[in-house]
């Protein structure tokens, strides 16, 4: 169980997703977007966000991992790459949270090498204090303090992803 306090309610998340989708739809008007979700953490945010986009959208995913329990290992492992053609596309990378920035930076560089027409990054949460690599974030939901959070796709050891809100994770003692 989570004994930590809730950080963002379902309603706050829904409002933020609508706000982000509106900004993205406006910025990309008249263009098609290749939305790439970073699994697993982004799956819920990704699904809600792309549903709210008023744009033609194609979808793909990447599977990356860098975390062990509550600490980043500093290495990014890719388990699945986009099968969609990235070259010439307007790519929107969608992730749950940016922490050290190591994984998003790695993924970004890798996609840029495939020559998309443009590449932008949308993340729901930003733990800025922990940043090691500077990554340009174009669309941000919430800035958060340096605490480990779970819910709405985010996990601790693959649990709590199904919570409909975001909470600070505290181990029960
Ligand atoms: P980074 O490479 O350090 O920026 O790590 C980013 C990834 O680590 C995110 O996409 C998450 O999957 C995971 N992560 C970072 N902070 C948290 C957290 O507080 N809760 C759950 N997962 C996290
Ligand atoms: Mg992730």
JSON list of C-alpha atoms and ligand atoms in Angstrom, two decimals:
[
{"chain": "A", "resi": 1, "resn": "UNK", "atom": "CA", "xyz": [0.00, 0.00, 0.00]},
{"chain": "A", "resi": 2, "resn": "UNK", "atom": "CA", "xyz": [0.95, 3.59, -0.48]},
{"chain": "A", "resi": 3, "resn": "UNK", "atom": "CA", "xyz": [1.08, 5.62, 2.67]},
{"chain": "A", "resi": 4, "resn": "UNK", "atom": "CA", "xyz": [2.39, 8.74, 0.96]},
{"chain": "A", "resi": 5, "resn": "UNK", "atom": "CA", "xyz": [0.22, 11.75, 0.27]},
{"chain": "A", "resi": 6, "resn": "UNK", "atom": "CA", "xyz": [-1.53, 12.24, -3.10]},
{"chain": "A", "resi": 7, "resn": "UNK", "atom": "CA", "xyz": [0.27, 14.75, -5.25]},
{"chain": "A", "resi": 8, "resn": "UNK", "atom": "CA", "xyz": [-2.17, 15.12, -8.17]},
{"chain": "A", "resi": 9, "resn": "UNK", "atom": "CA", "xyz": [-5.79, 14.00, -8.25]},
{"chain": "A", "resi": 10, "resn": "UNK", "atom": "CA", "xyz": [-7.50, 12.43, -11.25]},
{"chain": "A", "resi": 11, "resn": "UNK", "atom": "CA", "xyz": [-9.23, 15.74, -11.89]},
{"chain": "A", "resi": 12, "resn": "UNK", "atom": "CA", "xyz": [-5.99, 17.73, -11.83]},
{"chain": "A", "resi": 13, "resn": "UNK", "atom": "CA", "xyz": [-4.41, 15.23, -14.22]},
{"chain": "A", "resi": 14, "resn": "UNK", "atom": "CA", "xyz": [-7.40, 15.36, -16.60]},
{"chain": "A", "resi": 15, "resn": "UNK", "atom": "CA", "xyz": [-7.33, 19.16, -16.68]},
{"chain": "A", "resi": 16, "resn": "UNK", "atom": "CA", "xyz": [-3.61, 19.18, -17.39]},
{"chain": "A", "resi": 17, "resn": "UNK", "atom": "CA", "xyz": [-3.93, 16.58, -20.15]},
{"chain": "A", "resi": 18, "resn": "UNK", "atom": "CA", "xyz": [-6.66, 18.66, -21.81]},
{"chain": "A", "resi": 19, "resn": "UNK", "atom": "CA", "xyz": [-4.50, 21.78, -21.56]},
{"chain": "A", "resi": 20, "resn": "UNK", "atom": "CA", "xyz": [-1.47, 20.03, -23.09]},
{"chain": "A", "resi": 21, "resn": "UNK", "atom": "CA", "xyz": [-3.56, 18.49, -25.88]},
{"chain": "A", "resi": 22, "resn": "UNK", "atom": "CA", "xyz": [-4.96, 21.89, -26.74]},
{"chain": "A", "resi": 23, "resn": "UNK", "atom": "CA", "xyz": [-1.49, 23.45, -27.00]},
{"chain": "A", "resi": 24, "resn": "UNK", "atom": "CA", "xyz": [-0.17, 20.54, -29.09]},
{"chain": "A", "resi": 25, "resn": "UNK", "atom": "CA", "xyz": [-3.21, 20.56, -31.41]},
{"chain": "A", "resi": 26, "resn": "UNK", "atom": "CA", "xyz": [-2.76, 24.27, -31.96]},
{"chain": "A", "resi": 27, "resn": "UNK", "atom": "CA", "xyz": [1.00, 24.05, -32.61]},
{"chain": "A", "resi": 28, "resn": "UNK", "atom": "CA", "xyz": [0.72, 21.13, -35.05]},
{"chain": "A", "resi": 29, "resn": "UNK", "atom": "CA", "xyz": [-2.41, 22.32, -36.87]},
{"chain": "A", "resi": 30, "resn": "UNK", "atom": "CA", "xyz": [-2.42, 21.06, -40.47]},
{"chain": "A", "resi": 31, "resn": "UNK", "atom": "CA", "xyz": [0.27, 18.46, -39.82]},
{"chain": "A", "resi": 32, "resn": "UNK", "atom": "CA", "xyz": [0.28, 14.78, -38.98]},
{"chain": "A", "resi": 33, "resn": "UNK", "atom": "CA", "xyz": [2.04, 13.69, -35.82]},
{"chain": "A", "resi": 34, "resn": "UNK", "atom": "CA", "xyz": [3.90, 10.46, -35.11]},
{"chain": "A", "resi": 35, "resn": "UNK", "atom": "CA", "xyz": [3.28, 10.04, -31.40]},
{"chain": "A", "resi": 36, "resn": "UNK", "atom": "CA", "xyz": [5.88, 7.80, -29.77]},
{"chain": "A", "resi": 37, "resn": "UNK", "atom": "CA", "xyz": [5.18, 6.67, -26.21]},
{"chain": "A", "resi": 38, "resn": "UNK", "atom": "CA", "xyz": [7.94, 5.48, -23.91]},
{"chain": "A", "resi": 39, "resn": "UNK", "atom": "CA", "xyz": [6.78, 2.32, -22.19]},
{"chain": "A", "resi": 40, "resn": "UNK", "atom": "CA", "xyz": [5.88, 1.27, -19.76]},
{"chain": "A", "resi": 41, "resn": "UNK", "atom": "CA", "xyz": [5.51, 4.40, -17.63]},
{"chain": "A", "resi": 42, "resn": "UNK", "atom": "CA", "xyz": [3.87, 6.61, -20.25]},
{"chain": "A", "resi": 43, "resn": "UNK", "atom": "CA", "xyz": [1.09, 4.24, -21.32]},
{"chain": "A", "resi": 44, "resn": "UNK", "atom": "CA", "xyz": [-1.75, 5.91, -19.42]},
{"chain": "A", "resi": 45, "resn": "UNK", "atom": "CA", "xyz": [-0.70, 9.50, -20.09]},
{"chain": "A", "resi": 46, "resn": "UNK", "atom": "CA", "xyz": [-0.07, 8.59, -23.73]},
{"chain": "A", "resi": 47, "resn": "UNK", "atom": "CA", "xyz": [-3.52, 7.06, -24.20]},
{"chain": "A", "resi": 48, "resn": "UNK", "atom": "CA", "xyz": [-5.29, 10.02, -22.60]},
{"chain": "A", "resi": 49, "resn": "UNK", "atom": "CA", "xyz": [-3.22, 12.63, -24.39]},
{"chain": "A", "resi": 50, "resn": "UNK", "atom": "CA", "xyz": [-3.47, 11.30, -27.94]},
{"chain": "A", "resi": 51, "resn": "UNK", "atom": "CA", "xyz": [-7.22, 10.77, -27.51]},
{"chain": "A", "resi": 52, "resn": "UNK", "atom": "CA", "xyz": [-7.55, 14.48, -26.84]},
{"chain": "A", "resi": 53, "resn": "UNK", "atom": "CA", "xyz": [-5.47, 15.58, -29.87]},
{"chain": "A", "resi": 54, "resn": "UNK", "atom": "CA", "xyz": [-7.40, 17.18, -32.69]},
{"chain": "A", "resi": 55, "resn": "UNK", "atom": "CA", "xyz": [-4.87, 16.06, -35.30]},
{"chain": "A", "resi": 56, "resn": "UNK", "atom": "CA", "xyz": [-4.14, 13.11, -37.56]},
{"chain": "A", "resi": 57, "resn": "UNK", "atom": "CA", "xyz": [-1.94, 10.85, -35.42]},
{"chain": "A", "resi": 58, "resn": "UNK", "atom": "CA", "xyz": [0.09, 7.73, -36.05]},
{"chain": "A", "resi": 59, "resn": "UNK", "atom": "CA", "xyz": [1.27, 5.75, -33.06]},
{"chain": "A", "resi": 60, "resn": "UNK", "atom": "CA", "xyz": [4.34, 3.84, -32.04]},
{"chain": "A", "resi": 61, "resn": "UNK", "atom": "CA", "xyz": [6.20, 2.97, -28.86]},
{"chain": "A", "resi": 62, "resn": "UNK", "atom": "CA", "xyz": [9.64, 2.51, -27.48]},
{"chain": "A", "resi": 63, "resn": "UNK", "atom": "CA", "xyz": [10.41, 0.38, -24.47]},
{"chain": "A", "resi": 64, "resn": "UNK", "atom": "CA", "xyz": [13.22, 1.65, -22.30]},
{"chain": "A", "resi": 65, "resn": "UNK", "atom": "CA", "xyz": [14.34, 0.89, -18.78]},
{"chain": "A", "resi": 66, "resn": "UNK", "atom": "CA", "xyz": [16.87, 2.55, -16.52]},
{"chain": "A", "resi": 67, "resn": "UNK", "atom": "CA", "xyz": [15.41, 2.17, -13.07]},
{"chain": "A", "resi": 68, "resn": "UNK", "atom": "CA", "xyz": [16.08, -0.36, -10.37]},
{"chain": "A", "resi": 69, "resn": "UNK", "atom": "CA", "xyz": [13.64, 0.01, -7.47]},
{"chain": "A", "resi": 70, "resn": "UNK", "atom": "CA", "xyz": [13.70, 3.77, -6.79]},
{"chain": "A", "resi": 71, "resn": "UNK", "atom": "CA", "xyz": [17.08, 4.70, -8.28]},
{"chain": "A", "resi": 72, "resn": "UNK", "atom": "CA", "xyz": [18.19, 5.35, -11.84]},
{"chain": "A", "resi": 73, "resn": "UNK", "atom": "CA", "xyz": [21.03, 3.07, -12.92]},
{"chain": "A", "resi": 74, "resn": "UNK", "atom": "CA", "xyz": [22.28, 5.72, -15.33]},
{"chain": "A", "resi": 75, "resn": "UNK", "atom": "CA", "xyz": [22.18, 3.23, -18.22]},
{"chain": "A", "resi": 76, "resn": "UNK", "atom": "CA", "xyz": [19.31, 3.08, -20.64]},
{"chain": "A", "resi": 77, "resn": "UNK", "atom": "CA", "xyz": [18.34, -0.26, -22.14]},
{"chain": "A", "resi": 78, "resn": "UNK", "atom": "CA", "xyz": [16.08, -0.30, -25.18]},
{"chain": "A", "resi": 79, "resn": "UNK", "atom": "CA", "xyz": [13.82, -3.32, -25.55]},
{"chain": "A", "resi": 80, "resn": "UNK", "atom": "CA", "xyz": [11.67, -2.15, -28.46]},
{"chain": "A", "resi": 81, "resn": "UNK", "atom": "CA", "xyz": [12.20, 0.47, -31.15]},
{"chain": "A", "resi": 82, "resn": "UNK", "atom": "CA", "xyz": [9.66, 2.18, -33.39]},
{"chain": "A", "resi": 83, "resn": "UNK", "atom": "CA", "xyz": [8.69, 0.17, -36.44]},
{"chain": "A", "resi": 84, "resn": "UNK", "atom": "CA", "xyz": [7.09, 3.22, -38.05]},
{"chain": "A", "resi": 85, "resn": "UNK", "atom": "CA", "xyz": [9.23, 5.24, -40.38]},
{"chain": "A", "resi": 86, "resn": "UNK", "atom": "CA", "xyz": [10.63, 8.19, -38.44]},
{"chain": "A", "resi": 87, "resn": "UNK", "atom": "CA", "xyz": [12.34, 9.90, -41.38]},
{"chain": "A", "resi": 88, "resn": "UNK", "atom": "CA", "xyz": [10.41, 12.96, -42.53]},
{"chain": "A", "resi": 89, "resn": "UNK", "atom": "CA", "xyz": [7.80, 12.66, -39.76]},
{"chain": "A", "resi": 90, "resn": "UNK", "atom": "CA", "xyz": [6.82, 15.18, -37.09]},
{"chain": "A", "resi": 91, "resn": "UNK", "atom": "CA", "xyz": [7.69, 13.14, -34.04]},
{"chain": "A", "resi": 92, "resn": "UNK", "atom": "CA", "xyz": [6.21, 13.85, -30.63]},
{"chain": "A", "resi": 93, "resn": "UNK", "atom": "CA", "xyz": [7.93, 11.86, -27.89]},
{"chain": "A", "resi": 94, "resn": "UNK", "atom": "CA", "xyz": [5.65, 11.28, -24.92]},
{"chain": "A", "resi": 95, "resn": "UNK", "atom": "CA", "xyz": [6.96, 10.19, -21.52]},
{"chain": "A", "resi": 96, "resn": "UNK", "atom": "CA", "xyz": [5.66, 10.01, -17.97]},
{"chain": "A", "resi": 97, "resn": "UNK", "atom": "CA", "xyz": [8.48, 11.78, -16.15]},
{"chain": "A", "resi": 98, "resn": "UNK", "atom": "CA", "xyz": [11.87, 13.31, -16.73]},
{"chain": "A", "resi": 99, "resn": "UNK", "atom": "CA", "xyz": [14.27, 12.75, -13.88]},
{"chain": "A", "resi": 100, "resn": "UNK", "atom": "CA", "xyz": [18.02, 12.63, -14.63]},
{"chain": "A", "resi": 101, "resn": "UNK", "atom": "CA", "xyz": [17.19, 13.07, -18.32]},
{"chain": "A", "resi": 102, "resn": "UNK", "atom": "CA", "xyz": [19.53, 10.23, -19.27]},
{"chain": "A", "resi": 103, "resn": "UNK", "atom": "CA", "xyz": [16.90, 8.02, -20.90]},
{"chain": "A", "resi": 104, "resn": "UNK", "atom": "CA", "xyz": [15.07, 10.76, -22.79]},
{"chain": "A", "resi": 105, "resn": "UNK", "atom": "CA", "xyz": [18.37, 12.16, -24.02]},
{"chain": "A", "resi": 106, "resn": "UNK", "atom": "CA", "xyz": [19.42, 8.76, -25.29]},
{"chain": "A", "resi": 107, "resn": "UNK", "atom": "CA", "xyz": [16.10, 8.17, -27.03]},
{"chain": "A", "resi": 108, "resn": "UNK", "atom": "CA", "xyz": [16.07, 11.66, -28.50]},
{"chain": "A", "resi": 109, "resn": "UNK", "atom": "CA", "xyz": [19.55, 11.32, -30.00]},
{"chain": "A", "resi": 110, "resn": "UNK", "atom": "CA", "xyz": [18.68, 7.96, -31.42]},
{"chain": "A", "resi": 111, "resn": "UNK", "atom": "CA", "xyz": [15.53, 9.29, -33.10]},
{"chain": "A", "resi": 112, "resn": "UNK", "atom": "CA", "xyz": [17.24, 12.43, -34.39]},
{"chain": "A", "resi": 113, "resn": "UNK", "atom": "CA", "xyz": [19.72, 10.19, -36.23]},
{"chain": "A", "resi": 114, "resn": "UNK", "atom": "CA", "xyz": [16.75, 8.90, -38.24]},
{"chain": "A", "resi": 115, "resn": "UNK", "atom": "CA", "xyz": [16.08, 12.40, -39.58]},
{"chain": "A", "resi": 116, "resn": "UNK", "atom": "CA", "xyz": [12.54, 13.28, -38.54]},
{"chain": "A", "resi": 117, "resn": "UNK", "atom": "CA", "xyz": [11.13, 16.56, -39.95]},
{"chain": "A", "resi": 118, "resn": "UNK", "atom": "CA", "xyz": [10.79, 17.71, -36.35]},
{"chain": "A", "resi": 119, "resn": "UNK", "atom": "CA", "xyz": [11.03, 16.24, -32.88]},
{"chain": "A", "resi": 120, "resn": "UNK", "atom": "CA", "xyz": [9.35, 17.56, -29.77]},
{"chain": "A", "resi": 121, "resn": "UNK", "atom": "CA", "xyz": [9.08, 16.17, -26.26]},
{"chain": "A", "resi": 122, "resn": "UNK", "atom": "CA", "xyz": [6.05, 16.08, -23.99]},
{"chain": "A", "resi": 123, "resn": "UNK", "atom": "CA", "xyz": [6.34, 14.88, -20.39]},
{"chain": "A", "resi": 124, "resn": "UNK", "atom": "CA", "xyz": [3.77, 14.89, -17.63]},
{"chain": "A", "resi": 125, "resn": "UNK", "atom": "CA", "xyz": [6.16, 15.33, -14.69]},
{"chain": "A", "resi": 126, "resn": "UNK", "atom": "CA", "xyz": [9.52, 17.02, -14.27]},
{"chain": "A", "resi": 127, "resn": "UNK", "atom": "CA", "xyz": [11.86, 16.34, -11.33]},
{"chain": "A", "resi": 128, "resn": "UNK", "atom": "CA", "xyz": [14.19, 19.14, -12.33]},
{"chain": "A", "resi": 129, "resn": "UNK", "atom": "CA", "xyz": [16.39, 18.95, -9.26]},
{"chain": "A", "resi": 130, "resn": "UNK", "atom": "CA", "xyz": [17.74, 15.59, -10.36]},
{"chain": "A", "resi": 131, "resn": "UNK", "atom": "CA", "xyz": [18.69, 16.54, -13.92]},
{"chain": "A", "resi": 132, "resn": "UNK", "atom": "CA", "xyz": [22.10, 15.33, -15.13]},
{"chain": "A", "resi": 133, "resn": "UNK", "atom": "CA", "xyz": [21.58, 15.85, -18.86]},
{"chain": "A", "resi": 134, "resn": "UNK", "atom": "CA", "xyz": [19.93, 18.88, -20.38]},
{"chain": "A", "resi": 135, "resn": "UNK", "atom": "CA", "xyz": [16.99, 17.77, -22.53]},
{"chain": "A", "resi": 136, "resn": "UNK", "atom": "CA", "xyz": [14.63, 20.25, -24.23]},
{"chain": "A", "resi": 137, "resn": "UNK", "atom": "CA", "xyz": [11.09, 19.67, -22.97]},
{"chain": "A", "resi": 138, "resn": "UNK", "atom": "CA", "xyz": [8.51, 21.36, -25.21]},
{"chain": "A", "resi": 139, "resn": "UNK", "atom": "CA", "xyz": [5.35, 20.44, -23.31]},
{"chain": "A", "resi": 140, "resn": "UNK", "atom": "CA", "xyz": [5.35, 19.93, -19.55]},
{"chain": "A", "resi": 141, "resn": "UNK", "atom": "CA", "xyz": [2.51, 18.97, -17.22]},
{"chain": "A", "resi": 142, "resn": "UNK", "atom": "CA", "xyz": [3.79, 19.54, -13.67]},
{"chain": "A", "resi": 143, "resn": "UNK", "atom": "CA", "xyz": [7.09, 20.29, -11.96]},
{"chain": "A", "resi": 144, "resn": "UNK", "atom": "CA", "xyz": [7.52, 18.06, -8.90]},
{"chain": "A", "resi": 145, "resn": "UNK", "atom": "CA", "xyz": [9.93, 17.96, -5.97]},
{"chain": "A", "resi": 146, "resn": "UNK", "atom": "CA", "xyz": [12.62, 15.29, -5.66]},
{"chain": "A", "resi": 147, "resn": "UNK", "atom": "CA", "xyz": [10.38, 12.50, -4.40]},
{"chain": "A", "resi": 148, "resn": "UNK", "atom": "CA", "xyz": [9.55, 9.11, -5.82]},
{"chain": "A", "resi": 149, "resn": "UNK", "atom": "CA", "xyz": [6.03, 9.05, -7.22]},
{"chain": "A", "resi": 150, "resn": "UNK", "atom": "CA", "xyz": [3.69, 6.29, -8.36]},
{"chain": "A", "resi": 151, "resn": "UNK", "atom": "CA", "xyz": [0.35, 5.97, -10.10]},
{"chain": "A", "resi": 152, "resn": "UNK", "atom": "CA", "xyz": [-1.12, 6.96, -13.47]},
{"chain": "A", "resi": 153, "resn": "UNK", "atom": "CA", "xyz": [1.41, 4.69, -15.20]},
{"chain": "A", "resi": 154, "resn": "UNK", "atom": "CA", "xyz": [4.32, 5.25, -12.84]},
{"chain": "A", "resi": 155, "resn": "UNK", "atom": "CA", "xyz": [5.53, 2.29, -10.82]},
{"chain": "A", "resi": 156, "resn": "UNK", "atom": "CA", "xyz": [7.50, 0.98, -7.93]},
{"chain": "A", "resi": 157, "resn": "UNK", "atom": "CA", "xyz": [8.72, -2.50, -8.95]},
{"chain": "A", "resi": 158, "resn": "UNK", "atom": "CA", "xyz": [5.99, -2.58, -11.61]},
{"chain": "A", "resi": 159, "resn": "UNK", "atom": "CA", "xyz": [3.21, -1.99, -9.07]},
{"chain": "A", "resi": 160, "resn": "UNK", "atom": "CA", "xyz": [0.78, 0.92, -8.59]},
{"chain": "A", "resi": 161, "resn": "UNK", "atom": "CA", "xyz": [0.69, 1.80, -12.29]},
{"chain": "A", "resi": 162, "resn": "UNK", "atom": "CA", "xyz": [-3.09, 1.40, -12.26]},
{"chain": "A", "resi": 163, "resn": "UNK", "atom": "CA", "xyz": [-3.76, 4.09, -9.65]},
{"chain": "A", "resi": 164, "resn": "UNK", "atom": "CA", "xyz": [-5.93, 6.81, -11.25]},
{"chain": "A", "resi": 165, "resn": "UNK", "atom": "CA", "xyz": [-3.98, 9.54, -9.40]},
{"chain": "A", "resi": 166, "resn": "UNK", "atom": "CA", "xyz": [-0.33, 10.31, -8.62]},
{"chain": "A", "resi": 167, "resn": "UNK", "atom": "CA", "xyz": [1.03, 9.83, -5.11]},
{"chain": "A", "resi": 168, "resn": "UNK", "atom": "CA", "xyz": [4.36, 10.12, -3.33]},
{"chain": "A", "resi": 169, "resn": "UNK", "atom": "CA", "xyz": [5.57, 6.62, -2.66]},
{"chain": "A", "resi": 170, "resn": "UNK", "atom": "CA", "xyz": [6.43, 5.72, 0.92]},
{"chain": "A", "resi": 171, "resn": "UNK", "atom": "CA", "xyz": [7.28, 2.20, 1.91]},
{"chain": "A", "resi": 172, "resn": "UNK", "atom": "CA", "xyz": [5.18, 0.84, 4.73]},
{"chain": "A", "resi": 173, "resn": "UNK", "atom": "CA", "xyz": [7.24, 0.16, 7.78]},
{"chain": "B", "resi": 1, "resn": "LIG", "atom": "P1", "xyz": [15.68, 9.44, -16.24]},
{"chain": "B", "resi": 1, "resn": "LIG", "atom": "O1", "xyz": [16.46, 8.80, -17.33]},
{"chain": "B", "resi": 1, "resn": "LIG", "atom": "O2", "xyz": [16.44, 9.49, -14.95]},
{"chain": "B", "resi": 1, "resn": "LIG", "atom": "O3", "xyz": [15.14, 10.80, -16.62]},
{"chain": "B", "resi": 1, "resn": "LIG", "atom": "O4", "xyz": [14.51, 8.46, -15.90]},
{"chain": "B", "resi": 1, "resn": "LIG", "atom": "C1", "xyz": [13.28, 8.56, -16.46]},
{"chain": "B", "resi": 1, "resn": "LIG", "atom": "C2", "xyz": [12.46, 7.33, -16.21]},
{"chain": "B", "resi": 1, "resn": "LIG", "atom": "O5", "xyz": [12.65, 6.81, -14.88]},
{"chain": "B", "resi": 1, "resn": "LIG", "atom": "C3", "xyz": [11.01, 7.70, -16.31]},
{"chain": "B", "resi": 1, "resn": "LIG", "atom": "O6", "xyz": [10.53, 7.58, -17.63]},
{"chain": "B", "resi": 1, "resn": "LIG", "atom": "C4", "xyz": [10.36, 6.74, -15.32]},
{"chain": "B", "resi": 1, "resn": "LIG", "atom": "O7", "xyz": [10.02, 5.55, -15.99]},
{"chain": "B", "resi": 1, "resn": "LIG", "atom": "C5", "xyz": [11.43, 6.47, -14.29]},
{"chain": "B", "resi": 1, "resn": "LIG", "atom": "N1", "xyz": [11.20, 7.32, -13.09]},
{"chain": "B", "resi": 1, "resn": "LIG", "atom": "C6", "xyz": [11.88, 8.43, -12.73]},
{"chain": "B", "resi": 1, "resn": "LIG", "atom": "N2", "xyz": [11.41, 8.96, -11.58]},
{"chain": "B", "resi": 1, "resn": "LIG", "atom": "C7", "xyz": [10.39, 8.16, -11.21]},
{"chain": "B", "resi": 1, "resn": "LIG", "atom": "C8", "xyz": [9.45, 8.20, -10.09]},
{"chain": "B", "resi": 1, "resn": "LIG", "atom": "O8", "xyz": [9.46, 9.08, -9.20]},
{"chain": "B", "resi": 1, "resn": "LIG", "atom": "N3", "xyz": [8.53, 7.20, -10.07]},
{"chain": "B", "resi": 1, "resn": "LIG", "atom": "C9", "xyz": [8.48, 6.21, -11.01]},
{"chain": "B", "resi": 1, "resn": "LIG", "atom": "N4", "xyz": [9.30, 6.16, -12.06]},
{"chain": "B", "resi": 1, "resn": "LIG", "atom": "C10", "xyz": [10.26, 7.12, -12.16]},
{"chain": "B", "resi": 2, "resn": "LIG", "atom": "MG1", "xyz": [9.63, 5.80, -18.28]}
]
